Amino acid sequence: MLKQLLNNWAIVTIFLLEIVLFAINFRPGTYLIGWDAVVPELNFTQNFQRNLFSVWQEYRGLGLLDGMSYAANLPHTAFLWILHFVLPVSILRYFFFFLMHVTGGLGMNFLLKKKLIKNSHSVVPFSGALFYLFNLATIQMFYTPLEAFAVHFAFLPWLVFSLISYLRSGMRRDLLFFALFSFLSLPQAFVPQLFAVYILLAFLVAIFNTRNVKKLILVGLVIFAINAFWALPYAYSVFTNSQTILEAKINQMSSVDIFAKNQDRGDFLDVISLRGFMLDVIEYDGSGQNLPIMKAWVDYTSSIGFWVISIGFFLIAIVGLISTVRNRKKALYSFCATFVIAFLVLGNNIPVIKQINDLIREGLPMVGEAFRFSFTKFSTLFALCYAIFFAFGVAIISGKLKAIVLRTTFYILLMTSIFLYSLPAFGGH
């Protein structure tokens, strides 16, 4: 038993860190209510009805064809319904989000260790998993929690892991695992733009990992079969209802402002440090003040120490990215392409990139409306690729350090830096 724990020390450590995070951040006697909160535990019967009859949202105003997909939330509603027999209702949402957080970290560790960086020291994939768990983009997405974003974060690594497994082996078992993770990740499609972002990644991973047309067709059929029940009605809604969405009063009042706030955080330094518009959101705090909801993080990310570590992490990731291109690791080209695409979308305030983004928004107004929250849609994808190249950079740098003392010192400094980088998370934030 002890030997197994030692051999799987990275997995054990990730679980222990999550338990510590839960203990520090959990507020007994409270409900976790976040941005656009989905809380089926308050009325399971009604939410099952909304999931099953989701095409026409009868309960919203006079009824409407919705711009989101409540049907995709069915697995989430069912999962919480099962859990409510075991856990108090007030804890369900807390439990779900911490479960999604640890699931994403474990997925990244497995993806790096089993598929992308084989035969490396176990610290290497572990460092990538920690970066995926505690990078600032992840922190912001979990700070104002919405189920779709948490599920997107949790299952992206597992979807890529199972997809690569099937494309390389061609085994039916691996295709079934991919189908399973596709089903479990359905709630990400509650915000259909997240599903589109995932499809972009899946497409790039597929074309760079196989030329077997049969495998590509089977993968496409699995994705379609599992998602058709929500995707077909949603596609109908978009094609027949696009003008209504664009002309909705709430969108007319808010879309330009929302995009401007995202663009304000779209310069080079903000992108490489993963600082998004969430840091600028101000709300009444109940004590007579209007303060940033992430004030602890706003203060912390303004410190010199944070910037030194953040820039250091970016340089490590660039080392990994350059090495991937230089050594022609074609299996990783999909992540190179995704990294660049996500950077171009997030960096919408960088000269030239800004002008291109503006042209796309003006020429394709529906696309501009769908991705006005560019940070929430692409930051997790960017963080995934960032974590992969960060781990590759760690592998390359540690490989250059032949002396065990130097390599061990590097690993200790790395782990310490990740902890210091995410320090407010361990202070209840």
CSV table of C-alpha atoms in Angstrom, one decimal:
chain,number,residue,atom,x,y,z
A,1,MET,CA,0.0,0.0,0.0
A,2,LEU,CA,2.8,2.4,1.0
A,3,LYS,CA,4.7,1.5,-2.2
A,4,GLN,CA,1.7,2.3,-4.3
A,5,LEU,CA,1.2,5.7,-2.6
A,6,LEU,CA,4.9,6.5,-3.2
A,7,ASN,CA,4.7,5.5,-6.9
A,8,ASN,CA,1.6,7.7,-7.3
A,9,TRP,CA,2.8,10.6,-5.1
A,10,ALA,CA,1.7,13.2,-7.7
A,11,ILE,CA,-1.9,12.0,-7.7
A,12,VAL,CA,-2.0,11.8,-3.9
A,13,THR,CA,-0.5,15.3,-3.6
A,14,ILE,CA,-3.1,16.7,-6.0
A,15,PHE,CA,-5.9,15.2,-4.0
A,16,LEU,CA,-4.4,16.5,-0.7
A,17,LEU,CA,-4.0,20.0,-2.1
A,18,GLU,CA,-7.7,19.9,-3.2
A,19,ILE,CA,-8.8,18.9,0.3
A,20,VAL,CA,-6.7,21.7,1.8
A,21,LEU,CA,-8.3,24.2,-0.7
A,22,PHE,CA,-11.8,22.9,0.2
A,23,ALA,CA,-11.1,23.2,3.9
A,24,ILE,CA,-9.8,26.8,3.5
A,25,ASN,CA,-12.4,28.1,1.1
A,26,PHE,CA,-15.6,26.3,2.2
A,27,ARG,CA,-18.0,28.5,4.2
A,28,PRO,CA,-20.2,26.3,6.5
A,29,GLY,CA,-23.8,27.3,6.6
A,30,THR,CA,-23.8,29.0,3.2
A,31,TYR,CA,-24.8,28.2,-0.3
A,32,LEU,CA,-22.3,28.8,-3.1
A,33,ILE,CA,-24.0,31.1,-5.6
A,34,GLY,CA,-21.9,32.4,-8.5
A,35,TRP,CA,-22.2,34.2,-11.8
A,36,ASP,CA,-25.2,32.9,-13.8
A,37,ALA,CA,-25.6,30.2,-11.1
A,38,VAL,CA,-27.2,26.9,-12.0
A,39,VAL,CA,-28.7,25.4,-8.9
A,40,PRO,CA,-31.0,22.4,-9.8
A,41,GLU,CA,-30.7,21.2,-6.2
A,42,LEU,CA,-33.2,23.8,-5.1
A,43,ASN,CA,-35.9,22.1,-7.3
A,44,PHE,CA,-34.8,19.0,-9.0
A,45,THR,CA,-38.2,18.2,-10.6
A,46,GLN,CA,-38.5,21.6,-12.3
A,47,ASN,CA,-34.9,21.5,-13.5
A,48,PHE,CA,-35.3,18.0,-15.0
A,49,GLN,CA,-38.3,19.4,-16.9
A,50,ARG,CA,-36.2,22.3,-18.1
A,51,ASN,CA,-33.5,20.0,-19.3
A,52,LEU,CA,-35.9,17.6,-21.1
A,53,PHE,CA,-38.1,20.3,-22.7
A,54,SER,CA,-35.3,22.8,-23.2
A,55,VAL,CA,-35.9,23.9,-26.8
A,56,TRP,CA,-38.7,26.3,-25.9
A,57,GLN,CA,-38.0,28.1,-22.6
A,58,GLU,CA,-41.6,28.5,-21.4
A,59,TYR,CA,-40.7,30.0,-18.0
A,60,ARG,CA,-38.6,32.9,-19.4
A,61,GLY,CA,-40.9,35.9,-20.1
A,62,LEU,CA,-43.5,34.8,-22.7
A,63,GLY,CA,-41.3,31.9,-23.7
A,64,LEU,CA,-38.4,31.9,-26.2
A,65,LEU,CA,-35.9,29.9,-28.2
A,66,ASP,CA,-32.9,30.2,-25.9
A,67,GLY,CA,-29.4,31.2,-26.9
A,68,MET,CA,-28.0,28.6,-24.4
A,69,SER,CA,-28.6,24.9,-24.1
A,70,TYR,CA,-30.3,23.7,-20.9
A,71,ALA,CA,-30.6,20.2,-22.4
A,72,ALA,CA,-26.8,19.8,-22.1
A,73,ASN,CA,-27.1,20.2,-18.3
A,74,LEU,CA,-29.0,17.0,-17.9
A,75,PRO,CA,-26.0,14.9,-16.7
A,76,HIS,CA,-25.1,17.6,-14.2
A,77,THR,CA,-28.7,17.7,-12.8
A,78,ALA,CA,-28.8,13.9,-12.6
A,79,PHE,CA,-25.4,13.8,-10.9
A,80,LEU,CA,-26.4,16.3,-8.2
A,81,TRP,CA,-29.8,14.5,-7.7
A,82,ILE,CA,-27.8,11.3,-6.9
A,83,LEU,CA,-25.5,13.2,-4.6
A,84,HIS,CA,-28.3,14.9,-2.7
A,85,PHE,CA,-29.1,11.5,-1.0
A,86,VAL,CA,-25.6,11.6,0.5
A,87,LEU,CA,-24.6,15.2,1.0
A,88,PRO,CA,-26.5,18.2,2.4
A,89,VAL,CA,-28.1,20.4,-0.3
A,90,SER,CA,-26.0,23.4,0.8
A,91,ILE,CA,-22.8,21.5,0.1
A,92,LEU,CA,-23.6,20.1,-3.3
A,93,ARG,CA,-22.4,23.1,-5.4
A,94,TYR,CA,-19.2,23.5,-3.3
A,95,PHE,CA,-18.5,19.8,-3.8
A,96,PHE,CA,-19.2,19.8,-7.5
A,97,PHE,CA,-16.8,22.7,-8.2
A,98,PHE,CA,-13.9,21.3,-6.1
A,99,LEU,CA,-14.5,17.9,-7.8
A,100,MET,CA,-14.2,19.6,-11.2
A,101,HIS,CA,-11.1,21.4,-10.2
A,102,VAL,CA,-9.3,18.3,-9.0
A,103,THR,CA,-10.5,16.3,-12.0
A,104,GLY,CA,-8.9,18.8,-14.4
A,105,GLY,CA,-5.6,18.6,-12.5
A,106,LEU,CA,-5.6,14.8,-12.6
A,107,GLY,CA,-6.4,14.9,-16.3
A,108,MET,CA,-3.5,17.1,-17.1
A,109,ASN,CA,-1.1,15.0,-15.1
A,110,PHE,CA,-2.3,11.8,-17.0
A,111,LEU,CA,-2.2,13.6,-20.4
A,112,LEU,CA,1.4,14.8,-19.9
A,113,LYS,CA,2.7,11.6,-18.2
A,114,LYS,CA,1.0,9.0,-20.5
A,115,LYS,CA,0.8,10.7,-23.9
A,116,LEU,CA,2.9,13.8,-24.3
A,117,ILE,CA,6.0,13.7,-22.1
A,118,LYS,CA,6.8,10.0,-21.6
A,119,ASN,CA,9.9,8.8,-19.7
A,120,SER,CA,10.4,12.1,-17.9
A,121,HIS,CA,10.8,12.6,-14.1
A,122,SER,CA,7.4,12.5,-12.5
A,123,VAL,CA,7.9,16.1,-11.3
A,124,VAL,CA,7.6,17.3,-15.0
A,125,PRO,CA,3.9,16.3,-15.6
A,126,PHE,CA,3.1,17.2,-12.0
A,127,SER,CA,4.4,20.7,-12.6
A,128,GLY,CA,2.2,21.0,-15.6
A,129,ALA,CA,-0.8,19.8,-13.6
A,130,LEU,CA,-0.1,22.3,-10.9
A,131,PHE,CA,0.1,25.1,-13.4
A,132,TYR,CA,-3.2,24.1,-15.0
A,133,LEU,CA,-4.8,24.0,-11.5
A,134,PHE,CA,-3.4,27.3,-10.2
A,135,ASN,CA,-2.8,29.6,-13.1
A,136,LEU,CA,-4.6,32.9,-12.9
A,137,ALA,CA,-7.1,32.1,-15.7
A,138,THR,CA,-8.3,29.0,-13.8
A,139,ILE,CA,-8.6,31.0,-10.5
A,140,GLN,CA,-10.7,33.6,-12.2
A,141,MET,CA,-13.0,31.0,-13.8
A,142,PHE,CA,-13.6,29.3,-10.5
A,143,TYR,CA,-13.9,32.6,-8.5
A,144,THR,CA,-17.3,33.4,-10.1
A,145,PRO,CA,-18.4,29.8,-10.8
A,146,LEU,CA,-20.6,28.6,-13.6
A,147,GLU,CA,-20.9,24.9,-14.1
A,148,ALA,CA,-20.2,25.0,-17.9
A,149,PHE,CA,-16.8,26.6,-17.4
A,150,ALA,CA,-15.9,24.2,-14.6
A,151,VAL,CA,-16.8,21.1,-16.6
A,152,HIS,CA,-14.9,22.6,-19.6
A,153,PHE,CA,-11.8,22.9,-17.4
A,154,ALA,CA,-12.2,19.5,-15.9
A,155,PHE,CA,-12.7,17.4,-19.0
A,156,LEU,CA,-10.6,19.1,-21.7
A,157,PRO,CA,-7.4,17.2,-20.7
A,158,TRP,CA,-9.4,13.9,-20.4
A,159,LEU,CA,-11.0,14.4,-23.8
A,160,VAL,CA,-7.6,15.1,-25.4
A,161,PHE,CA,-6.1,12.1,-23.6
A,162,SER,CA,-8.8,9.7,-24.7
A,163,LEU,CA,-8.9,11.1,-28.3
A,164,ILE,CA,-5.1,10.7,-28.7
A,165,SER,CA,-5.3,7.2,-27.2
A,166,TYR,CA,-7.8,6.2,-29.9
A,167,LEU,CA,-6.2,7.9,-32.8
A,168,ARG,CA,-2.9,6.2,-32.0
A,169,SER,CA,-4.2,2.7,-31.1
A,170,GLY,CA,-7.4,2.4,-33.1
A,171,MET,CA,-8.8,0.2,-30.3
A,172,ARG,CA,-12.5,0.1,-29.6
A,173,ARG,CA,-11.9,0.4,-25.9
A,174,ASP,CA,-10.2,3.8,-26.4
A,175,LEU,CA,-13.1,5.0,-28.5
A,176,LEU,CA,-15.5,4.0,-25.8
A,177,PHE,CA,-13.4,6.0,-23.2
A,178,PHE,CA,-13.6,9.0,-25.6
A,179,ALA,CA,-17.4,8.5,-25.8
A,180,LEU,CA,-17.6,8.3,-22.0
A,181,PHE,CA,-15.7,11.5,-21.5
A,182,SER,CA,-17.7,13.2,-24.3
A,183,PHE,CA,-20.9,12.3,-22.3
A,184,LEU,CA,-19.5,13.4,-19.0
A,185,SER,CA,-18.4,16.8,-20.5
A,186,LEU,CA,-21.9,17.5,-22.0
A,187,PRO,CA,-22.6,20.3,-19.4
A,188,GLN,CA,-19.9,22.5,-21.0
A,189,ALA,CA,-22.3,22.9,-23.9
A,190,PHE,CA,-24.7,24.8,-21.6
A,191,VAL,CA,-22.6,27.6,-23.1
A,192,PRO,CA,-22.4,26.4,-26.7
A,193,GLN,CA,-19.4,28.6,-27.5
A,194,LEU,CA,-17.4,26.5,-25.1
A,195,PHE,CA,-18.3,23.4,-27.1
A,196,ALA,CA,-17.2,25.2,-30.3
A,197,VAL,CA,-13.8,26.0,-28.6
A,198,TYR,CA,-13.5,22.3,-27.7
A,199,ILE,CA,-14.3,21.2,-31.2
A,200,LEU,CA,-11.6,23.5,-32.5
A,201,LEU,CA,-9.1,21.7,-30.3
A,202,ALA,CA,-10.4,18.2,-31.1
A,203,PHE,CA,-10.2,18.9,-34.8
A,204,LEU,CA,-6.6,20.1,-34.6
A,205,VAL,CA,-5.6,17.1,-32.4
A,206,ALA,CA,-7.3,14.7,-34.8
A,207,ILE,CA,-5.7,16.0,-38.0
A,208,PHE,CA,-2.2,16.2,-36.5
A,209,ASN,CA,-2.4,12.7,-34.9
A,210,THR,CA,-3.7,10.5,-37.7
A,211,ARG,CA,-4.3,10.4,-41.5
A,212,ASN,CA,-6.7,7.5,-41.1
A,213,VAL,CA,-10.0,8.7,-42.6
A,214,LYS,CA,-12.0,5.9,-40.9
A,215,LYS,CA,-10.8,6.9,-37.4
A,216,LEU,CA,-11.6,10.6,-38.1
A,217,ILE,CA,-15.1,9.6,-39.3
A,218,LEU,CA,-15.7,7.5,-36.2
A,219,VAL,CA,-14.6,10.3,-33.9
A,220,GLY,CA,-16.9,12.7,-35.7
A,221,LEU,CA,-19.8,10.3,-35.5
A,222,VAL,CA,-19.3,9.8,-31.7
A,223,ILE,CA,-19.2,13.5,-31.1
A,224,PHE,CA,-22.3,14.1,-33.2
A,225,ALA,CA,-24.3,11.1,-31.7
A,226,ILE,CA,-23.6,12.3,-28.1
A,227,ASN,CA,-24.3,16.0,-28.7
A,228,ALA,CA,-27.0,15.9,-31.4
A,229,PHE,CA,-29.9,16.1,-28.8
A,230,TRP,CA,-28.9,19.6,-27.8
A,231,ALA,CA,-26.8,20.7,-30.8
A,232,LEU,CA,-29.5,20.3,-33.5
A,233,PRO,CA,-32.2,22.4,-31.7
A,234,TYR,CA,-29.5,25.0,-30.8
A,235,ALA,CA,-28.4,25.2,-34.5
A,236,TYR,CA,-32.0,25.7,-35.5
A,237,SER,CA,-32.4,28.4,-32.9
A,238,VAL,CA,-29.3,30.2,-34.1
A,239,PHE,CA,-30.2,30.1,-37.8
A,240,THR,CA,-33.8,31.2,-37.2
A,241,ASN,CA,-33.3,33.5,-34.2
A,242,SER,CA,-29.9,35.2,-34.8
A,243,GLN,CA,-31.4,38.7,-35.5
A,244,THR,CA,-33.5,38.4,-32.3
A,245,ILE,CA,-30.4,37.7,-30.3
A,246,LEU,CA,-28.5,40.6,-31.8
A,247,GLU,CA,-31.4,43.0,-31.2
A,248,ALA,CA,-32.2,41.8,-27.7
A,249,LYS,CA,-32.3,44.9,-25.4
A,250,ILE,CA,-29.9,43.4,-22.9
A,251,ASN,CA,-27.4,42.7,-25.7
A,252,GLN,CA,-27.8,46.2,-27.1
A,253,MET,CA,-27.2,47.6,-23.7
A,254,SER,CA,-24.3,45.5,-22.6
A,255,SER,CA,-22.4,43.8,-25.6
A,256,VAL,CA,-20.2,46.8,-26.5
A,257,ASP,CA,-19.3,47.5,-22.8
A,258,ILE,CA,-18.5,43.8,-22.2
A,259,PHE,CA,-16.2,43.5,-25.2
A,260,ALA,CA,-14.5,46.8,-24.2
A,261,LYS,CA,-13.8,45.4,-20.7
A,262,ASN,CA,-12.4,42.2,-22.3
A,263,GLN,CA,-10.3,44.3,-24.7
A,264,ASP,CA,-8.9,46.4,-21.9
A,265,ARG,CA,-7.3,43.2,-20.6
A,266,GLY,CA,-6.1,42.2,-24.1
A,267,ASP,CA,-2.6,43.7,-24.1
A,268,PHE,CA,0.5,41.5,-24.2
A,269,LEU,CA,1.4,41.6,-20.5
A,270,ASP,CA,-2.2,40.8,-19.4
A,271,VAL,CA,-2.4,37.9,-21.8
A,272,ILE,CA,0.9,36.3,-20.8
A,273,SER,CA,0.1,36.7,-17.2
A,274,LEU,CA,-3.5,35.4,-17.8
A,275,ARG,CA,-5.1,38.5,-16.2
A,276,GLY,CA,-8.7,38.9,-17.4
A,277,PHE,CA,-11.5,41.4,-17.0
A,278,MET,CA,-12.7,39.5,-13.9
A,279,LEU,CA,-10.1,41.5,-11.9
A,280,ASP,CA,-11.9,44.7,-12.9
A,281,VAL,CA,-15.4,43.6,-11.8
A,282,ILE,CA,-16.7,45.8,-8.9
A,283,GLU,CA,-19.7,45.0,-6.8
A,284,TYR,CA,-21.3,46.2,-3.5
A,285,ASP,CA,-19.7,44.2,-0.7
A,286,GLY,CA,-22.4,44.6,1.9
A,287,SER,CA,-20.5,47.0,4.1
A,288,GLY,CA,-21.2,50.2,2.2
A,289,GLN,CA,-18.3,49.9,-0.3
A,290,ASN,CA,-18.0,49.1,-4.0
A,291,LEU,CA,-14.9,47.0,-4.3
A,292,PRO,CA,-13.4,44.6,-6.8
A,293,ILE,CA,-14.8,41.1,-6.2
A,294,MET,CA,-11.3,39.8,-6.5
A,295,LYS,CA,-9.6,42.5,-4.4
A,296,ALA,CA,-7.1,40.2,-2.8
A,297,TRP,CA,-6.0,39.0,-6.3
A,298,VAL,CA,-6.0,42.6,-7.7
A,299,ASP,CA,-3.6,43.6,-4.9
A,300,TYR,CA,-1.5,40.5,-5.2
A,301,THR,CA,-1.2,40.6,-9.0
A,302,SER,CA,0.1,44.1,-8.8
A,303,SER,CA,3.1,43.0,-6.7
A,304,ILE,CA,6.6,42.7,-8.2
A,305,GLY,CA,6.9,39.2,-6.9
A,306,PHE,CA,3.9,38.0,-8.9
A,307,TRP,CA,5.2,39.6,-12.1
A,308,VAL,CA,8.7,38.1,-11.7
A,309,ILE,CA,7.2,34.6,-11.2
A,310,SER,CA,4.5,35.1,-13.9
A,311,ILE,CA,7.1,36.2,-16.5
A,312,GLY,CA,9.4,33.4,-15.5
A,313,PHE,CA,6.6,30.9,-16.1
A,314,PHE,CA,5.9,32.4,-19.6
A,315,LEU,CA,9.6,32.1,-20.5
A,316,ILE,CA,9.6,28.5,-19.4
A,317,ALA,CA,6.5,27.8,-21.6
A,318,ILE,CA,8.2,29.6,-24.6
A,319,VAL,CA,11.2,27.3,-24.2
A,320,GLY,CA,8.9,24.4,-24.5
A,321,LEU,CA,7.1,25.9,-27.4
A,322,ILE,CA,10.3,26.7,-29.3
A,323,SER,CA,11.7,23.2,-28.6
A,324,THR,CA,8.5,21.6,-30.0
A,325,VAL,CA,8.8,23.5,-33.3
A,326,ARG,CA,12.6,23.1,-33.6
A,327,ASN,CA,12.5,19.3,-32.9
A,328,ARG,CA,9.5,18.9,-35.2
A,329,LYS,CA,7.3,17.1,-32.7
A,330,LYS,CA,4.4,16.9,-35.1
A,331,ALA,CA,2.1,15.2,-32.5
A,332,LEU,CA,2.2,18.5,-30.6
A,333,TYR,CA,1.6,20.8,-33.5
A,334,SER,CA,-2.1,20.8,-32.6
A,335,PHE,CA,-1.3,22.5,-29.3
A,336,CYS,CA,1.0,25.0,-31.0
A,337,ALA,CA,-1.8,26.0,-33.4
A,338,THR,CA,-4.3,26.2,-30.5
A,339,PHE,CA,-1.9,28.2,-28.4
A,340,VAL,CA,-1.5,30.7,-31.2
A,341,ILE,CA,-5.2,30.9,-32.0
A,342,ALA,CA,-6.2,31.5,-28.4
A,343,PHE,CA,-3.4,34.1,-28.0
A,344,LEU,CA,-4.7,36.0,-31.0
A,345,VAL,CA,-8.3,36.0,-29.6
A,346,LEU,CA,-7.3,37.0,-26.1
A,347,GLY,CA,-4.7,39.6,-27.3
A,348,ASN,CA,-7.4,41.8,-28.9
A,349,ASN,CA,-5.7,44.9,-27.7
A,350,ILE,CA,-2.3,44.2,-29.2
A,351,PRO,CA,-1.5,46.3,-32.3
A,352,VAL,CA,-2.4,44.6,-35.6
A,353,ILE,CA,-4.1,41.8,-33.7
A,354,LYS,CA,-6.6,44.4,-32.5
A,355,GLN,CA,-7.4,45.6,-36.0
A,356,ILE,CA,-8.0,42.0,-37.2
A,357,ASN,CA,-10.3,41.3,-34.3
A,358,ASP,CA,-12.3,44.5,-35.0
A,359,LEU,CA,-12.7,43.5,-38.6
A,360,ILE,CA,-14.0,40.1,-37.7
A,361,ARG,CA,-16.5,41.6,-35.2
A,362,GLU,CA,-17.7,44.1,-37.8
A,363,GLY,CA,-17.9,41.6,-40.7
A,364,LEU,CA,-19.4,38.7,-38.6
A,365,PRO,CA,-21.6,40.4,-36.0
A,366,MET,CA,-23.1,37.1,-34.7
A,367,VAL,CA,-19.5,35.8,-34.1
A,368,GLY,CA,-18.7,39.0,-32.3
A,369,GLU,CA,-21.8,38.7,-30.1
A,370,ALA,CA,-21.1,35.0,-29.3
A,371,PHE,CA,-17.5,35.7,-28.3
A,372,ARG,CA,-17.8,39.1,-26.7
A,373,PHE,CA,-16.6,37.4,-23.5
A,374,SER,CA,-13.4,36.4,-25.2
A,375,PHE,CA,-11.6,35.7,-21.9
A,376,THR,CA,-14.2,33.3,-20.5
A,377,LYS,CA,-14.4,31.4,-23.8
A,378,PHE,CA,-10.7,31.0,-24.6
A,379,SER,CA,-8.7,31.4,-21.4
A,380,THR,CA,-9.1,27.8,-20.3
A,381,LEU,CA,-8.0,26.5,-23.7
A,382,PHE,CA,-5.1,28.9,-23.6
A,383,ALA,CA,-4.2,27.7,-20.0
A,384,LEU,CA,-4.3,24.1,-21.2
A,385,CYS,CA,-1.8,24.7,-24.0
A,386,TYR,CA,0.2,27.0,-21.7
A,387,ALA,CA,0.5,24.2,-19.1
A,388,ILE,CA,1.6,21.7,-21.7
A,389,PHE,CA,4.4,23.9,-23.0
A,390,PHE,CA,5.3,24.9,-19.4
A,391,ALA,CA,5.8,21.2,-18.6
A,392,PHE,CA,7.9,20.7,-21.7
A,393,GLY,CA,10.0,23.7,-20.8
A,394,VAL,CA,10.5,22.3,-17.3
A,395,ALA,CA,11.6,19.0,-18.9
A,396,ILE,CA,14.1,20.7,-21.2
A,397,ILE,CA,15.6,22.9,-18.5
A,398,SER,CA,15.9,20.1,-15.9
A,399,GLY,CA,17.4,17.9,-18.6
A,400,LYS,CA,20.2,20.4,-19.1
A,401,LEU,CA,21.0,20.3,-15.3
A,402,LYS,CA,23.2,17.1,-15.1
A,403,ALA,CA,24.0,17.5,-11.4
A,404,ILE,CA,21.4,16.0,-9.2
A,405,VAL,CA,21.8,18.8,-6.7
A,406,LEU,CA,21.1,21.4,-9.3
A,407,ARG,CA,18.1,19.6,-10.7
A,408,THR,CA,16.7,19.0,-7.3
A,409,THR,CA,17.2,22.7,-6.4
A,410,PHE,CA,15.4,23.7,-9.7
A,411,TYR,CA,12.4,21.4,-8.8
A,412,ILE,CA,12.2,22.9,-5.3
A,413,LEU,CA,12.3,26.5,-6.6
A,414,LEU,CA,9.7,25.6,-9.2
A,415,MET,CA,7.2,24.1,-6.7
A,416,THR,CA,7.8,27.0,-4.3
A,417,SER,CA,7.2,29.5,-7.2
A,418,ILE,CA,3.9,27.8,-8.1
A,419,PHE,CA,2.8,28.0,-4.5
A,420,LEU,CA,3.7,31.7,-4.1
A,421,TYR,CA,2.1,32.5,-7.5
A,422,SER,CA,-1.2,31.1,-6.2
A,423,LEU,CA,-0.9,32.2,-2.6
A,424,PRO,CA,-4.3,34.0,-2.2
A,425,ALA,CA,-6.1,30.7,-3.2
A,426,PHE,CA,-4.7,29.2,0.0
A,427,GLY,CA,-5.9,32.2,2.0
A,428,GLY,CA,-9.6,31.7,1.2
A,429,HIS,CA,-9.6,33.4,-2.1
